CSV table of C-alpha atoms and ligand atoms in Angstrom, one decimal:
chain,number,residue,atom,x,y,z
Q,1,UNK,CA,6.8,-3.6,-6.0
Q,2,UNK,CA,5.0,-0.7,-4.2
Q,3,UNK,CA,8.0,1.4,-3.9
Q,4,UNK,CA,11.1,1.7,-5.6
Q,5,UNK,CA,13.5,2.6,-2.6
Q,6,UNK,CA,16.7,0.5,-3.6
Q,7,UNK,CA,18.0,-1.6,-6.0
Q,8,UNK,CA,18.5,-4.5,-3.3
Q,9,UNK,CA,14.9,-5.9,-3.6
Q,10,UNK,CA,14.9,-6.0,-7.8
Q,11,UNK,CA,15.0,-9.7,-9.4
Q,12,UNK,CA,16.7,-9.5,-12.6
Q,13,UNK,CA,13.7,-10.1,-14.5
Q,14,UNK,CA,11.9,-7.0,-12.9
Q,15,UNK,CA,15.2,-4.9,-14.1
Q,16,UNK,CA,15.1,-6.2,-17.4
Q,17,UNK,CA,11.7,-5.6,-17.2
Q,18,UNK,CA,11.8,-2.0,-16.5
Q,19,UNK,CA,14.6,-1.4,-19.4
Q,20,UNK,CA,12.5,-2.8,-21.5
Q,21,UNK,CA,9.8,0.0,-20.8
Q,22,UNK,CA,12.4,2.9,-20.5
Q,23,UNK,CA,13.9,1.8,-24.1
Q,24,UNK,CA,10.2,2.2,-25.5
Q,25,UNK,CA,9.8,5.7,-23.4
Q,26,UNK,CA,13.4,6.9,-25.0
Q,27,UNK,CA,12.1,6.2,-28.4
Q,28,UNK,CA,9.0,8.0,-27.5
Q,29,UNK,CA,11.2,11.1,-25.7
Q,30,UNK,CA,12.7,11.5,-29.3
Q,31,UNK,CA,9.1,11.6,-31.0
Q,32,UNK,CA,5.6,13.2,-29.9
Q,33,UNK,CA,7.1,13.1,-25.9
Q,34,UNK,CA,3.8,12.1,-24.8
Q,35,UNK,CA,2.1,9.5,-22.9
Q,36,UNK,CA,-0.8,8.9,-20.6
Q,37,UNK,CA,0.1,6.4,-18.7
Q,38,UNK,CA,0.0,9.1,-14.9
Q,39,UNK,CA,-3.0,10.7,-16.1
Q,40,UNK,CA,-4.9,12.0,-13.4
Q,41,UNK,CA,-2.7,11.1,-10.8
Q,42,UNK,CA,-0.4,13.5,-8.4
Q,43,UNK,CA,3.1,13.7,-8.1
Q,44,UNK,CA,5.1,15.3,-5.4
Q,45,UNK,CA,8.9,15.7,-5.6
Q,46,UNK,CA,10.6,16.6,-2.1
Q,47,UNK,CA,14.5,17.0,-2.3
Q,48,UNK,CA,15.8,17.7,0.9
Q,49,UNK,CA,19.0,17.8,-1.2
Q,50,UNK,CA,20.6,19.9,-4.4
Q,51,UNK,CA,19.4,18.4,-7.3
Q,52,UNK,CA,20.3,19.7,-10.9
Q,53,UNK,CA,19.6,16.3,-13.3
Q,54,UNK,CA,17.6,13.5,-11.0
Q,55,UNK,CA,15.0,16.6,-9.4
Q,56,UNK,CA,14.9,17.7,-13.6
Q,57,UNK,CA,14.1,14.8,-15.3
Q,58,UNK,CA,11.8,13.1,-12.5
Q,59,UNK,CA,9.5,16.2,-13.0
Q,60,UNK,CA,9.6,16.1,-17.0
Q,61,UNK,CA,9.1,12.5,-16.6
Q,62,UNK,CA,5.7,13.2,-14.8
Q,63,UNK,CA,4.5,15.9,-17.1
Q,64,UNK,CA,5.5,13.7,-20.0
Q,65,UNK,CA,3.4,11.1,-18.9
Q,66,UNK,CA,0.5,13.1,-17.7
Q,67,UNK,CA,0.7,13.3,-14.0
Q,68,UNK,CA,0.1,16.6,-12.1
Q,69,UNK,CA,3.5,17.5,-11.2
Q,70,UNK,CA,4.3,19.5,-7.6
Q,71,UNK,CA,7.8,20.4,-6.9
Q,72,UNK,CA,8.1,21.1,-3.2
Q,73,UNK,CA,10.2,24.2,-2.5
Q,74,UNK,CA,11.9,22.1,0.8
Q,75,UNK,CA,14.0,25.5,1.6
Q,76,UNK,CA,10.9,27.7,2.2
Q,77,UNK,CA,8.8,24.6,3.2
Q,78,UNK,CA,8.2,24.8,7.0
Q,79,UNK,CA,10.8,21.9,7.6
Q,80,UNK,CA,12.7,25.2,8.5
Q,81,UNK,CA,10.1,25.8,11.0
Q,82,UNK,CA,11.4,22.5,12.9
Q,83,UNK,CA,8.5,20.4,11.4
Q,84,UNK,CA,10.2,16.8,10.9
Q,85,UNK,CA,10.3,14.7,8.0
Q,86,UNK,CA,7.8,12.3,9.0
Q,87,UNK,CA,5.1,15.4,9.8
Q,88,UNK,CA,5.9,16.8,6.6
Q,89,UNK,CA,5.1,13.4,5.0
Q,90,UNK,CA,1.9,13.0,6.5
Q,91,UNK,CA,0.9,16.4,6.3
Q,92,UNK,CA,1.1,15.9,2.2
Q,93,UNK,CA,0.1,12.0,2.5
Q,94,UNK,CA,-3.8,14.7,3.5
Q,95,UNK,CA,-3.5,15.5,0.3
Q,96,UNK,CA,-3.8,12.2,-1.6
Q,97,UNK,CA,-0.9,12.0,-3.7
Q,98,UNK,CA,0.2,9.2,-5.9
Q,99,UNK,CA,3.9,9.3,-6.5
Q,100,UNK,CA,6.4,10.8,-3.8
Q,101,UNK,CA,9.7,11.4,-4.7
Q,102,UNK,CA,12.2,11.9,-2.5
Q,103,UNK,CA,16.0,12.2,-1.9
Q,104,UNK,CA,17.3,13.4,1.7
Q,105,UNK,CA,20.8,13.6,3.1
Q,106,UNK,CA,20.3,10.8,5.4
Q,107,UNK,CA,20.5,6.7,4.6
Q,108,UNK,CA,17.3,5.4,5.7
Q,109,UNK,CA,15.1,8.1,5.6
Q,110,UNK,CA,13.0,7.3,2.5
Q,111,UNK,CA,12.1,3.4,3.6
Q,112,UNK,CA,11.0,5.4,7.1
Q,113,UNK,CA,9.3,7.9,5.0
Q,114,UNK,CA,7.3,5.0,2.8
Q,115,UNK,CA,6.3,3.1,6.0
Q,116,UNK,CA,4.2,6.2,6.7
Q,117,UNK,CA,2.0,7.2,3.5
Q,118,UNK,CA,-0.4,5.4,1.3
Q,119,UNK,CA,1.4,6.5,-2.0
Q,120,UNK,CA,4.4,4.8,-4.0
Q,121,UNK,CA,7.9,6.4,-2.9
Q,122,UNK,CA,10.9,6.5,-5.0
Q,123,UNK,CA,14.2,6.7,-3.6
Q,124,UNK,CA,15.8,9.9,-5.5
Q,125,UNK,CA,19.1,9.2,-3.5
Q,126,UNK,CA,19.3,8.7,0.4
Q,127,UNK,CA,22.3,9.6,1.8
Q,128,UNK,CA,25.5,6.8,1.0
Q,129,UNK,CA,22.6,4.6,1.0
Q,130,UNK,CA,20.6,4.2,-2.5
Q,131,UNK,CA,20.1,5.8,-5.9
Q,132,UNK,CA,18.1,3.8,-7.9
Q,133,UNK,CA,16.9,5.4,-10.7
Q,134,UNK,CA,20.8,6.3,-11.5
Q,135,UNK,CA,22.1,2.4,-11.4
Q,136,UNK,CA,19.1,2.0,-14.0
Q,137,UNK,CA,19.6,4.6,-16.4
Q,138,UNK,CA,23.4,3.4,-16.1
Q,139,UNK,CA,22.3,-0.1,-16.6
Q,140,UNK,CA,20.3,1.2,-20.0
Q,141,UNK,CA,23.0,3.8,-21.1
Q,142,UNK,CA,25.5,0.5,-21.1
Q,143,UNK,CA,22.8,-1.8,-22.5
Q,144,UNK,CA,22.2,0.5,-25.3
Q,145,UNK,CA,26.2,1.3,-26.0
Q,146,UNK,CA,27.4,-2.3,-25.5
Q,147,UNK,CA,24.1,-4.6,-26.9
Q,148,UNK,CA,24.0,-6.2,-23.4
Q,149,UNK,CA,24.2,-5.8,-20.1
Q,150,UNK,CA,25.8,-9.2,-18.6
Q,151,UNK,CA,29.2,-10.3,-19.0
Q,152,UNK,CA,31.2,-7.0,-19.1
Q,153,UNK,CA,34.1,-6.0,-17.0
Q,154,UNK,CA,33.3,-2.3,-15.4
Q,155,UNK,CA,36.0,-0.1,-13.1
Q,156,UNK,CA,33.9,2.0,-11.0
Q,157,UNK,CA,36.7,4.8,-9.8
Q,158,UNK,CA,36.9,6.9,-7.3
Q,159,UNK,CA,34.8,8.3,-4.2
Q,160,UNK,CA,33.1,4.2,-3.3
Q,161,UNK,CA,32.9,5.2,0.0
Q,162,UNK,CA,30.6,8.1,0.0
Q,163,UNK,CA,28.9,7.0,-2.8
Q,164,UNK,CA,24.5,6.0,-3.0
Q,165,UNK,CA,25.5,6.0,-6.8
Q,166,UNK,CA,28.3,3.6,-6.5
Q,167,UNK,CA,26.4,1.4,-4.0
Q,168,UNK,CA,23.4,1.1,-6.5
Q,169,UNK,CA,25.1,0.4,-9.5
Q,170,UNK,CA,27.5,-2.5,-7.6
Q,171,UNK,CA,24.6,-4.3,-6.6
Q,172,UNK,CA,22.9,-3.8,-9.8
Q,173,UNK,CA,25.6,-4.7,-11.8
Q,174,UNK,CA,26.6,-7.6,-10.1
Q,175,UNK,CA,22.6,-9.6,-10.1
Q,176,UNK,CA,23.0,-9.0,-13.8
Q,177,UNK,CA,26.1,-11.0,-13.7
Q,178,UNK,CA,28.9,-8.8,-14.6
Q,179,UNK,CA,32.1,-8.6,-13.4
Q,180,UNK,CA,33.0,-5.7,-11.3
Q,181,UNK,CA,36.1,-3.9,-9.9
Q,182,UNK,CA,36.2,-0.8,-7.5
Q,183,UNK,CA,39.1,1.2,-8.1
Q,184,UNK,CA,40.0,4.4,-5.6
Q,185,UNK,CA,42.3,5.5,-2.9
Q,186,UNK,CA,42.2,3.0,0.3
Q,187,UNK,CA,40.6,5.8,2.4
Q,188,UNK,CA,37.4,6.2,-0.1
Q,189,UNK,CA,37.3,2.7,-0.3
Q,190,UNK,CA,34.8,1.1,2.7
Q,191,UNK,CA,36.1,-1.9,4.5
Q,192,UNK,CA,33.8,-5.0,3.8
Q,193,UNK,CA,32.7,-3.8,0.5
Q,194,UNK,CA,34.5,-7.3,-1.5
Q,195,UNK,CA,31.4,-9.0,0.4
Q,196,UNK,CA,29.3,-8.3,-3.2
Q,197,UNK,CA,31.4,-10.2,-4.9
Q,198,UNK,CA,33.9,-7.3,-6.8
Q,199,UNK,CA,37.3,-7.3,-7.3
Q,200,UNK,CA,39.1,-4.1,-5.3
Q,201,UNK,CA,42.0,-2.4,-6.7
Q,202,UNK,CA,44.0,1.1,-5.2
Q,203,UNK,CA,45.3,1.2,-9.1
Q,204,UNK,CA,43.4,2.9,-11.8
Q,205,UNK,CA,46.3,0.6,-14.3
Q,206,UNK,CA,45.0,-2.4,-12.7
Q,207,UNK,CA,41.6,-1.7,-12.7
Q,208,UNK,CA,40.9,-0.3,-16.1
Q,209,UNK,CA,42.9,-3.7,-17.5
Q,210,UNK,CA,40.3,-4.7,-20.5
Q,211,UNK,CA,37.6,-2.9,-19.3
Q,212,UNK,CA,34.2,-2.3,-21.3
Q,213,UNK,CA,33.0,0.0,-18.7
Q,214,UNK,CA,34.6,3.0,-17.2
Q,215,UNK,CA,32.5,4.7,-14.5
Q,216,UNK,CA,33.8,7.7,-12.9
Q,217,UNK,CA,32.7,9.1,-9.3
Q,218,UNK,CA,32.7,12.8,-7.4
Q,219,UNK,CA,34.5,13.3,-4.5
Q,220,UNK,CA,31.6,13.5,-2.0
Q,221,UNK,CA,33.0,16.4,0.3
Q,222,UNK,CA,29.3,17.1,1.6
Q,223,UNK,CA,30.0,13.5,3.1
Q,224,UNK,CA,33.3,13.6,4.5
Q,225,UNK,CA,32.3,14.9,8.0
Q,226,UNK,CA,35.2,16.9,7.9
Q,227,UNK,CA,37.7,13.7,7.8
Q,228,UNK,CA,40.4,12.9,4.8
Q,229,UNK,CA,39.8,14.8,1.6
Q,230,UNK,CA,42.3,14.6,-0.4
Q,231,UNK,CA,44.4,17.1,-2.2
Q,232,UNK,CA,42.6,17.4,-5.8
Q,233,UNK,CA,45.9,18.3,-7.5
Q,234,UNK,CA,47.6,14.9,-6.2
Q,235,UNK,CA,43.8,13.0,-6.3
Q,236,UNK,CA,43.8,13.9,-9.9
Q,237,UNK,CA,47.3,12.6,-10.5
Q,238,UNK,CA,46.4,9.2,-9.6
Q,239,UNK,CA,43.0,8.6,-10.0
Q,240,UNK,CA,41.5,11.1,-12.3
Q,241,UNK,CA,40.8,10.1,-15.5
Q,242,UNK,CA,42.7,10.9,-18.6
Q,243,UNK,CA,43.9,9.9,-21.8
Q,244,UNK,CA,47.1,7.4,-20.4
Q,245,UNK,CA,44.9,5.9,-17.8
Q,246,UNK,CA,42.2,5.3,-20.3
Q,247,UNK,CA,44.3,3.4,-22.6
Q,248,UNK,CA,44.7,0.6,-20.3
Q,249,UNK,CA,41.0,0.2,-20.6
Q,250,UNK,CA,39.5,-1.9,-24.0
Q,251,UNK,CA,39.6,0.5,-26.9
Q,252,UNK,CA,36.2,0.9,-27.2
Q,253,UNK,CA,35.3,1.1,-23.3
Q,254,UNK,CA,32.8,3.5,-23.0
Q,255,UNK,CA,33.4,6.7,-20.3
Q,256,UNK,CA,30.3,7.5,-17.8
Q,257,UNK,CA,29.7,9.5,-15.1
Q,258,UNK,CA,26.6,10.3,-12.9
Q,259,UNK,CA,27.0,13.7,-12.5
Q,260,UNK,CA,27.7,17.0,-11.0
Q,261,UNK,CA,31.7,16.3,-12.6
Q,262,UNK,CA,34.3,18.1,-11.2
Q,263,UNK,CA,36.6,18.6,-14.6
Q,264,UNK,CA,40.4,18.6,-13.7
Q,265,UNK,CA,39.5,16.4,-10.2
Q,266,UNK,CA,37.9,12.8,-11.1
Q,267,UNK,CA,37.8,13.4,-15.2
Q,268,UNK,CA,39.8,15.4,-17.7
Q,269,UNK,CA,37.3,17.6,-19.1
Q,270,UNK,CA,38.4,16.5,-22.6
Q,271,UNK,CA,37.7,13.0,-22.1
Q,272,UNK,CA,34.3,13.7,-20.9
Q,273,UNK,CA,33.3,16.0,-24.0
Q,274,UNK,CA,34.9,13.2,-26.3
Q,275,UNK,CA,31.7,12.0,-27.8
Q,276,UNK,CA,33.0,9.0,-29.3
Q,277,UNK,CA,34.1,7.4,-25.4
Q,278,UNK,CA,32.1,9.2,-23.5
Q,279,UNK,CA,28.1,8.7,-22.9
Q,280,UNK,CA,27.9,11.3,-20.3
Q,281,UNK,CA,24.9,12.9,-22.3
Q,282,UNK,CA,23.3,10.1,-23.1
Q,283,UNK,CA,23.0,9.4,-19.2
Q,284,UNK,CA,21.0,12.5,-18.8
Q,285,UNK,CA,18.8,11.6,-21.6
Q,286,UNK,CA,18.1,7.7,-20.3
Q,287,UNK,CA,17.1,9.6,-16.7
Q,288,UNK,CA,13.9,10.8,-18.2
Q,289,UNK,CA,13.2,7.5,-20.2
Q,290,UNK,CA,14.1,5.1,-16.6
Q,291,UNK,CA,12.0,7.9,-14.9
Q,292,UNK,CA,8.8,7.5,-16.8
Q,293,UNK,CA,9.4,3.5,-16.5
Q,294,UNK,CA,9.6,3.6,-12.9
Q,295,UNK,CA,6.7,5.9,-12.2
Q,296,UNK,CA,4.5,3.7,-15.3
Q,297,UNK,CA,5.2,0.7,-13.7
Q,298,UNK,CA,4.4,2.1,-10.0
Q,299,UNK,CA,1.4,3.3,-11.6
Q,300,UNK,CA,0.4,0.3,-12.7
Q,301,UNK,CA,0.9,-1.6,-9.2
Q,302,UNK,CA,-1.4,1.5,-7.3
Q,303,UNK,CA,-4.5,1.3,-9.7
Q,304,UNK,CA,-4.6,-2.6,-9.3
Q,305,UNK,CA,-5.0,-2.9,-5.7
Q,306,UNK,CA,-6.8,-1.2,-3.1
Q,307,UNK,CA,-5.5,2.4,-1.3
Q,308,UNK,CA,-4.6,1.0,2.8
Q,309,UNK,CA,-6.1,4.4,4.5
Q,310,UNK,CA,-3.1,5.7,7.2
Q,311,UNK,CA,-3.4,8.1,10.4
V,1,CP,N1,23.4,12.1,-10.7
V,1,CP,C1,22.7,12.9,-9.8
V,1,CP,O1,22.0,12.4,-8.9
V,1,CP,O2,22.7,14.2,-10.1
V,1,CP,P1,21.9,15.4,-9.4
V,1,CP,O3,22.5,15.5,-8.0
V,1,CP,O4,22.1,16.6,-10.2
V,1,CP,O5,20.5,15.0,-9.3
């Protein structure tokens, strides 16, 4: 691949693949933390978007690995002048980076964005489109807490509707052959979304039934256009996740969730600090390793073929 923009285009052997390499850069996270593998190349990270974890670990990645590592300030940037995205693209493209990372509020705009530079892109979330580099450091946090990462039963729960994180990790899941149910309210729930092959549920008792897996989602209010948010007292009541509702999953289901967490909302903030369930940390810490996978391996691709010069 010459971009990592969703997880759509991935065989199953290139995801494997890319575990693979972000198990060996976990190990080597916990040792000396260096590599060489973006030596002399450029990295430029443009979030269009708040970013507290995925903006983080995509810049440690880079440093860790050798690459010079810009962060693009996008709120004093002269996008606030009116320049567009595409002008500000180009405008850097001048400048002969390597690695562009980039997440933007809208679905769409990073495949635009890498149809108009000469560098790889990664997809750091677009919109309710993508967020690939979440689905894999998901995909490792289970492989590592369950031994494998096919035939498990996972309850994603919550905010499907909104969610690039949710979208990601039901495609990703489901090419790796596991068995998938979406659990939320009918309204956060989109219409058509049984067409990849998961099971849909508006009960968290139902859909935590046996499961290994227990993914919980945000509310995505930044997404609502000002349409149905629900109360958070009565959201919490039926679909936030707590000690009852967890019972019904396996006993030794494992708790995740992507991050920001609203405590008291989509999680009880005990369950999420329970460190024998939960593997909220260890997501964080599998962003850097999947980070420095996905940048090695795009690495890789660039030096073996020739740079296409663009306008
Ligand atoms: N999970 C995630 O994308 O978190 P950030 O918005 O903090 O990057």
């Amino acid at each position: 691949q010459n971009h990592l923009l969703g997880i759509e285009p991935l065989h199953p052997a290139e995801i494997t693949a890319l575990l693979d390499l972000a198990d060996q850069y976990a190990a080597l996270n916990r040792g000396s933390k260096r590599g060489d593998a973006l030596a002399g190349l450029t990295q430029i990270n443009m979030f269009f978007e708040n970013s507290t974890r995925t903006q983080a670990s995509f810049e440690i990645a880079g440093k860790r690995l050798g690459a010079d590592v810009m962060n693009m300030a996008m709120q004093s940037s002269s996008v606030k002048k009116g320049e567009t995205l595409i002008d500000t693209a180009l405008t850097l493209n001048a400048m002969h980076p390597d690695l562009l990372v980039v997440r933007h509020p809208h679905s769409g705009a990073v495949d635009l964005l890498a149809q108009k530079v000469n560098c790889a892109v990664l997809n750091a979330g677009d919109g309710r489109h993508e967020h690939p580099t979440q689905a894999l450091l998901d995909a490792l946090t289970i492989r590592r807490a369950k031994g494998r990462l096919h035939r498990l039963t996972i309850a994603i729960c919550g905010d499907i509707a909104h969610s690039r994180v949710a979208r990601s990790n039901l495609i990703l899941l489901g090419k790796m052959e596991n068995r998938v149910r979406l659990v939320g309210p009918p309204t956060l729930l989109p219409s058509g979304i049984d067409q990849f092959g998961c099971e849909v549920t508006h009960d968290m008792a139902e859909g935590l039934k046996d499961a290994d897996v227990v993914m919980m989602l945000r509310l995505q209010k930044e997404r609502m256009d000002g349409g149905f948010i629900p109360s958070e007292r009565e959201y919490y009541h039926r679909y936030g996740l707590d000690a009852d509702k967890l019972r019904h999953a396996k006993p030794d289901a494992i708790v995740m969730h992507p991050g920001p967490m609203n405590r008291g909302v989509e999680i009880d903030g005990q369950i999420a600090d329970d460190i024998t369930r939960s593997v909220i940390t260890e997501q964080v810490e599998m962003g850097v390793a999947v980070r420095m996978a996905a940048m090695d391996l795009l690495a890789r691709n660039l030096r073996a073929r020739p740079r296409p010069v663009t306008a």
